[in-house]
XYZ file of C-alpha atoms in Angstrom:
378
model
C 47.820 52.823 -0.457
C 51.666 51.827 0.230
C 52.855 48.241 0.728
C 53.804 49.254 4.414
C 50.420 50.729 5.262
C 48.286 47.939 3.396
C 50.807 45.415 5.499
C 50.003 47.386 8.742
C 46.162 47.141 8.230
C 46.759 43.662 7.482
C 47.826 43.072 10.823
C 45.351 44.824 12.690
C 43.392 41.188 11.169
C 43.796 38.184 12.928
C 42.814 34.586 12.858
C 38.857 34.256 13.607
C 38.072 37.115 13.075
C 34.053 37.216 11.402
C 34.246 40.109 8.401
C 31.900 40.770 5.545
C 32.924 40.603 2.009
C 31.589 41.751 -1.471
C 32.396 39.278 -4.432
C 34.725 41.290 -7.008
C 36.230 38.482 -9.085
C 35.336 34.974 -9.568
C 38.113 32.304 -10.653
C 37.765 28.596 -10.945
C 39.082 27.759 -7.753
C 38.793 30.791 -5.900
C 36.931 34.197 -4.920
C 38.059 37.588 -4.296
C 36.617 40.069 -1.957
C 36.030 43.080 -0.891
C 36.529 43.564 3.241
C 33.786 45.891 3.997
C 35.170 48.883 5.648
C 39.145 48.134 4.642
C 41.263 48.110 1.854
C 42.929 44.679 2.427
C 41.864 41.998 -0.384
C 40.795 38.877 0.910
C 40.844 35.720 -0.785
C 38.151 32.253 -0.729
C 39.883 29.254 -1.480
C 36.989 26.816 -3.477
C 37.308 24.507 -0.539
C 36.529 27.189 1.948
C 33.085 28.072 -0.210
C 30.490 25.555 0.572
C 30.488 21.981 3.035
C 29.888 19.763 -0.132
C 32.625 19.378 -2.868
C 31.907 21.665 -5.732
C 34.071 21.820 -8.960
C 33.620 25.585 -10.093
C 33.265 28.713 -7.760
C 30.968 30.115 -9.574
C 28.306 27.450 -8.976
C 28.340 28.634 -5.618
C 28.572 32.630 -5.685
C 28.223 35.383 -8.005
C 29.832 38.420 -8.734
C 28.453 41.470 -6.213
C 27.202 38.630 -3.943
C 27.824 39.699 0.171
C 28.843 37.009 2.108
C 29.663 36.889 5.745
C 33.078 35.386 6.462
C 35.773 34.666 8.815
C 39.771 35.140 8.575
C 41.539 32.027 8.623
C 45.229 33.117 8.077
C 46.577 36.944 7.791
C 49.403 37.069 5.113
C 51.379 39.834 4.057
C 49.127 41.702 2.066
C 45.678 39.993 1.725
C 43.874 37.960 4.225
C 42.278 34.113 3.653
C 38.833 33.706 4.215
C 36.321 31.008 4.948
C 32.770 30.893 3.765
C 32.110 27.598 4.818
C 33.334 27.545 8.500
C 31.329 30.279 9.638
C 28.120 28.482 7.781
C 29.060 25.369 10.107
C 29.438 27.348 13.057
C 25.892 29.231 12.620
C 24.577 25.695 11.225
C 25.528 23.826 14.529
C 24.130 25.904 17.049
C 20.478 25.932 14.510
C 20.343 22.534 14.097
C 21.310 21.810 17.681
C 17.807 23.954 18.779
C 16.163 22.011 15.962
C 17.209 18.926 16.836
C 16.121 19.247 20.349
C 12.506 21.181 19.249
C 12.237 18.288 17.016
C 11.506 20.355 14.270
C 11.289 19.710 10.521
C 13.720 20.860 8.322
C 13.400 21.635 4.432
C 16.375 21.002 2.025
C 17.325 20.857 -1.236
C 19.171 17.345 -2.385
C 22.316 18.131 -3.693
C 23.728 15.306 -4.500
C 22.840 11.197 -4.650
C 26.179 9.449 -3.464
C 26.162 5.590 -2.379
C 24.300 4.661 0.221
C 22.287 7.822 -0.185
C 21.369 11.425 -0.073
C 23.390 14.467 0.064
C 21.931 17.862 1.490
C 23.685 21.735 2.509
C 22.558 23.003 5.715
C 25.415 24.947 6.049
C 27.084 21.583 7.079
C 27.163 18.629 4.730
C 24.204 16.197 5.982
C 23.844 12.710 4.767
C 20.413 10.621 4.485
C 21.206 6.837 4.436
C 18.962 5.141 1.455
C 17.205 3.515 4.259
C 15.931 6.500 5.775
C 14.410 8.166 2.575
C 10.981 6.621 2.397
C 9.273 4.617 4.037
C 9.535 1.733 1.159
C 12.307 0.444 -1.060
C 14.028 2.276 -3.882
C 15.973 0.757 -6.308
C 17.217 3.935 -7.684
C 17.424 7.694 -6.340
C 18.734 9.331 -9.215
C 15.715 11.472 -10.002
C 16.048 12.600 -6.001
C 18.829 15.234 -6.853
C 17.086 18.731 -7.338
C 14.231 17.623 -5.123
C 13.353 19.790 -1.620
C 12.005 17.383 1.056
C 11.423 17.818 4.661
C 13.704 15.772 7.044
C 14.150 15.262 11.163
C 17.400 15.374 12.476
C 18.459 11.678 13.749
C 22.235 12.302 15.174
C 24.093 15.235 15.195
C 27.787 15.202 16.059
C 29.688 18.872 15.583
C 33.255 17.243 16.329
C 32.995 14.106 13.553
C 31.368 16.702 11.352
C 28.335 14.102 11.565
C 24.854 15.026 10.637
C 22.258 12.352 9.582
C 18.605 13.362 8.709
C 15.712 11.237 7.568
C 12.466 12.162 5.069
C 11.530 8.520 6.231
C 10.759 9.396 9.936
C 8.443 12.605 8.523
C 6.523 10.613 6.452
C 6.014 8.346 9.360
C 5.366 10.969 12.110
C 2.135 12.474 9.708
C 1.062 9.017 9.142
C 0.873 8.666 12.605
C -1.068 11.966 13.036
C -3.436 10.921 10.212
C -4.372 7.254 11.685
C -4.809 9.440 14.699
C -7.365 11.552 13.737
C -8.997 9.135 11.104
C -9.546 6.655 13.951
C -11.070 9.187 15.492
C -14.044 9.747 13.207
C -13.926 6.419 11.424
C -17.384 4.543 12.362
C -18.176 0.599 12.125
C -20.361 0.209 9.164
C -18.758 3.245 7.141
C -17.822 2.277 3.241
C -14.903 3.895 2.007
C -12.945 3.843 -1.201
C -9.072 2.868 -0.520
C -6.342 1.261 -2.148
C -4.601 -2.021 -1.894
C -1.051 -1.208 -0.487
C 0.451 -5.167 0.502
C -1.022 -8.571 0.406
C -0.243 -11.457 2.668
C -0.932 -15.168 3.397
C -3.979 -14.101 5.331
C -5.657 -11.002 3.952
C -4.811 -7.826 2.227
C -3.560 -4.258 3.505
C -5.826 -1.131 2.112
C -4.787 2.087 2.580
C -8.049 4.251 3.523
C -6.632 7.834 3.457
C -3.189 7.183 5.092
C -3.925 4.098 7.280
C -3.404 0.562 6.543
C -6.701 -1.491 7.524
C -6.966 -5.223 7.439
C -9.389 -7.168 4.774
C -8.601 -10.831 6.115
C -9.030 -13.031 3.546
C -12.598 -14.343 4.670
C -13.964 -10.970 3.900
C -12.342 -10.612 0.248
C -14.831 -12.928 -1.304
C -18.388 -14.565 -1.168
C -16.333 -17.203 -2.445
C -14.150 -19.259 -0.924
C -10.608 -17.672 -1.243
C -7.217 -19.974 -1.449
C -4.583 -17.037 -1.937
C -5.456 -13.591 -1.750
C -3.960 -12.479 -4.847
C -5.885 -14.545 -6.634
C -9.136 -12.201 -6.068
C -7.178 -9.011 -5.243
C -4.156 -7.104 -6.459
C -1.417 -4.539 -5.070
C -2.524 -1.041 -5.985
C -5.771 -1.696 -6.723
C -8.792 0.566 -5.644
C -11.435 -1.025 -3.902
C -14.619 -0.291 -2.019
C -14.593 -1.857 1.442
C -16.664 -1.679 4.628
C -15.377 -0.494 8.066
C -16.102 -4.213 10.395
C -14.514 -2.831 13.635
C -12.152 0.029 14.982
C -10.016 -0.294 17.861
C -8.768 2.668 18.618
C -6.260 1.721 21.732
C -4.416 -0.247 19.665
C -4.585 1.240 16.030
C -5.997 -1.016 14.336
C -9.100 -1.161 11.587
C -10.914 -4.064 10.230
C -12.414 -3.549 7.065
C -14.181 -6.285 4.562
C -14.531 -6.288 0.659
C -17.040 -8.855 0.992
C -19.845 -6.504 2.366
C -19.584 -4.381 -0.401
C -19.968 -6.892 -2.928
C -23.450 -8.470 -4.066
C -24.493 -11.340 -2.349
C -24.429 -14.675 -3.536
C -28.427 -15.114 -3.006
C -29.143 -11.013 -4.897
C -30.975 -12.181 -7.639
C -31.144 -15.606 -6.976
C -34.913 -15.928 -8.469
C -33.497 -14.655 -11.984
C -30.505 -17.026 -11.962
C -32.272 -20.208 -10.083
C -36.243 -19.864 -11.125
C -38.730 -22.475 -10.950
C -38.345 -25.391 -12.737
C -34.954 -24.887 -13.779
C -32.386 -27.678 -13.781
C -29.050 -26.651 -12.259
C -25.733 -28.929 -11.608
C -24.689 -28.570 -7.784
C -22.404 -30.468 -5.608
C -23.526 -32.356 -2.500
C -22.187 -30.243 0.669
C -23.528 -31.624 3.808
C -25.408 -34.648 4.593
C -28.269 -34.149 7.054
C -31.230 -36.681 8.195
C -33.816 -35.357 6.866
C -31.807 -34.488 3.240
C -29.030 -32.951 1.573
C -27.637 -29.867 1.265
C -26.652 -28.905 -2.640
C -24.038 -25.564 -3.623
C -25.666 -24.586 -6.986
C -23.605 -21.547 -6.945
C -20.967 -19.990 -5.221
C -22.326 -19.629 -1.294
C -25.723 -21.134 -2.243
C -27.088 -23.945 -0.827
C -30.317 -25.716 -1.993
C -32.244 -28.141 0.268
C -33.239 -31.497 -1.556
C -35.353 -33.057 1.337
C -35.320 -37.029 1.876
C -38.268 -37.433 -0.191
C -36.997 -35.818 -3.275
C -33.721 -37.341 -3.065
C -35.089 -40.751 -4.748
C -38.075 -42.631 -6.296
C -37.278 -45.713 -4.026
C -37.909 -45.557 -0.827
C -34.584 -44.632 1.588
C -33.650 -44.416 5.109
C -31.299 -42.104 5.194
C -30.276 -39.781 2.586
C -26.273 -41.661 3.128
C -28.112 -44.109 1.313
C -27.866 -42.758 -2.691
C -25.400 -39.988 -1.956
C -22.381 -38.919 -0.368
C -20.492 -35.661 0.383
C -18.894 -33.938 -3.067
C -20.382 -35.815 -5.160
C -21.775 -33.920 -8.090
C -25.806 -34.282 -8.273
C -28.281 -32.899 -11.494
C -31.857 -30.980 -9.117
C -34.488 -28.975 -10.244
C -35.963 -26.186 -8.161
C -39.336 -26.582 -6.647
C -38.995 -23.252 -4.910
C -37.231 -19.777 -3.739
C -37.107 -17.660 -1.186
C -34.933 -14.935 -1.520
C -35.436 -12.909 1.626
C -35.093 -16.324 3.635
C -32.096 -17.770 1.671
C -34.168 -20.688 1.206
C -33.817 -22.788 -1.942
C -36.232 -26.099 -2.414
C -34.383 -28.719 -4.823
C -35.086 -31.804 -6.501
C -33.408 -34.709 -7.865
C -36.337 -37.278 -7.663
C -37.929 -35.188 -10.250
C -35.281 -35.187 -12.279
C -34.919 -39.416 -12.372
C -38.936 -40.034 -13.077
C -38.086 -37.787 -16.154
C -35.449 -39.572 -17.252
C -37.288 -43.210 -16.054
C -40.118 -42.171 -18.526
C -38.365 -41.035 -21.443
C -36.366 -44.473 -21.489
C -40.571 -45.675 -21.686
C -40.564 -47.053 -25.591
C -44.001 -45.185 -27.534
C -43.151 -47.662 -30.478
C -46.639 -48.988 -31.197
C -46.338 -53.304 -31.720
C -47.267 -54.208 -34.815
C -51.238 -54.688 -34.792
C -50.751 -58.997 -35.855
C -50.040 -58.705 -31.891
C -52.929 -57.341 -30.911
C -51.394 -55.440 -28.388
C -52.841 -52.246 -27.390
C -51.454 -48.733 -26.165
C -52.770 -49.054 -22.491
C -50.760 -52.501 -21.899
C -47.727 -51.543 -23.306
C -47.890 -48.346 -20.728
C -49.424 -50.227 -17.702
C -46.606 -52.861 -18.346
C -44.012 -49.986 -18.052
C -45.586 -48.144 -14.872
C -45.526 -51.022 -13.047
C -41.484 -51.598 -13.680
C -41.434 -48.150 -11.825
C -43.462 -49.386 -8.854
């Protein structure tokens, strides 16, 4: 072909025109092609290859590779071609129809840059670190390489502005599972979960994709100061479904009920007879009310409180203070527990009784020295 005819088809080219192109030769900052149906060479700057900054052609295109292209400047004898403009063009009007369908989109992360993400989709889009998850991350360097799904947030063809976000995905099928798990969950249900955030007043336990509340009365039998101090974050637990309300999304659940009670097995660790250390709780007329273990109270009725004779048990004793009783009886089925301190002083009052027989020049005997003491105890 001459220089005057290769110059003549040149200019039957102009500026927009959309061409295809077969990759012939690759340098390091730029691509030659074959036009498809000519015999004018056209030429892809590296800038006109892709919407992100690359440093090598080839990491974008190979050699044989068809692309679809458009002319952006006819010179003498080969034209200059854009990759990345026609991309755009196609990539505007599809995300535009995306955008509006609110549809997900899948992507490749290209790069990690400050602030955030980098993605190609045909136009450069950005994903602020704030929009990635739904938590914090300190560092997104093992993001690059990763395909995630993202929703288009703003879109803005003329300040080449795209922004996506993973973060609002991740959200929206939260959403759809706390739909349908409210939907089947049931009052009374125990389910396995896992501890996700703890707070002044209870705990947050993820129960297959929905946060549900343990307040911190149902953590513990016990009485609970601070949360953390009977539960951790991450931690798998068993808890019981209290109440779901559905309207407004929200699920009360309790550790507590899944948990032995304080009274299971109270006969093996309180039997009859045993002497246990308590602390006076409440103060009642007719006796006191002893914790001998952690949400077990023990009656010690007026009359066992003391071997003298009282009014009111406020007489001898006082709430907190820390009391010695011995258990007359228990009734596990009925939470009942029957205590005794009185018990507990006659034992002591008659081992302080001295046995030491008087020497027999006395003349005393075994029943006087015994009578004598009895009737100190009157």
């Amino acid at each position: 072909m001459t220089e005057e005819m290769k110059q003549v088809e040149v200019q039957s080219f102009k500026t927009g025109d959309k061409v295809q192109g077969t990759v012939t030769k690759i340098e390091e900052k730029q691509v030659f092609v074959d036009i498809a149906g000519s015999k004018v060479d056209g030429i892809i700057p590296i800038s006109e290859l892709s919407s992100l900054h690359i440093d090598k052609a080839s990491d974008v295109v190979s050699v044989g590779d068809e692309l679809s292209l458009v002319v952006t400047k006819v010179e003498d004898d080969l034209l200059v071609l854009s990759k990345r403009k026609l991309d755009a063009e196609k990539a505007w009007v599809e995300l535009r129809e995306k955008m509006a369908a609110n549809e997900t989109i899948e992507a490749e992360v290209k790069d990690v840059v400050k602030g955030g993400l980098v993605v190609d989709l045909g136009v450069r889009g950005f994903v602020p670190a704030s929009l990635v998850e739904d938590y914090y991350v300190e560092d997104f360097s093992d993001y690059k390489g990763k395909t995630l799904s993202f929703k288009i947030v703003e879109l803005d063809e003329e300040k080449n502005r795209l922004i996506l976000s993973h973060r609002a995905v991740i959200e929206e099928e939260k959403e759809e599972k706390k739909k349908q798990l409210l939907e089947r969950i049931e009052p009374g249900q125990v389910i396995e979960g896992k501890v996700q955030r703890i707070t002044s007043f209870g705990a947050f336990v993820d129960i297959g994709g929905v946060d549900g509340l343990v307040h911190i009365s149902q953590l513990s039998h016990e009485h609970v100061e601070k949360p953390e101090d009977v539960i951790s974050e991450g931690q798998t637990v068993q808890v019981k479904v209290l109440s779901v309300d559905r309207d407004n999304g929200r699920i009360s659940l309790s550790v507590k009920e899944t948990l032995p009670g304080p009274w299971t097995n109270i006969a093996e660790k309180a039997p009859v007879g045993s002497v246990l250390e308590g602390v006076v709780k409440r103060l009642v007329s007719y006796g006191a009310f002893v914790e001998v273990f952690p949400g077990v109270e023990g009656l010690v009725h007026i009359s066992q409180i003391s071997n003298k004779h009282i009014g009111t048990p406020h007489e001898v004793l006082k709430e907190g203070q820390e009391v010695k009783v011995k258990v007359l009886d228990v009734n596990e089925e009925e939470h009942r527990l029957s205590l005794s301190m009185k018990e507990l002083e006659e034992k002591e009052e008659m081992s302080k009784i001295d046995f030491q027989l008087p020497e027999e020049s006395k003349g005393f005997q075994l029943g006087e020295v015994i009578g004598d003491k009895l009737k100190d105890l009157k």
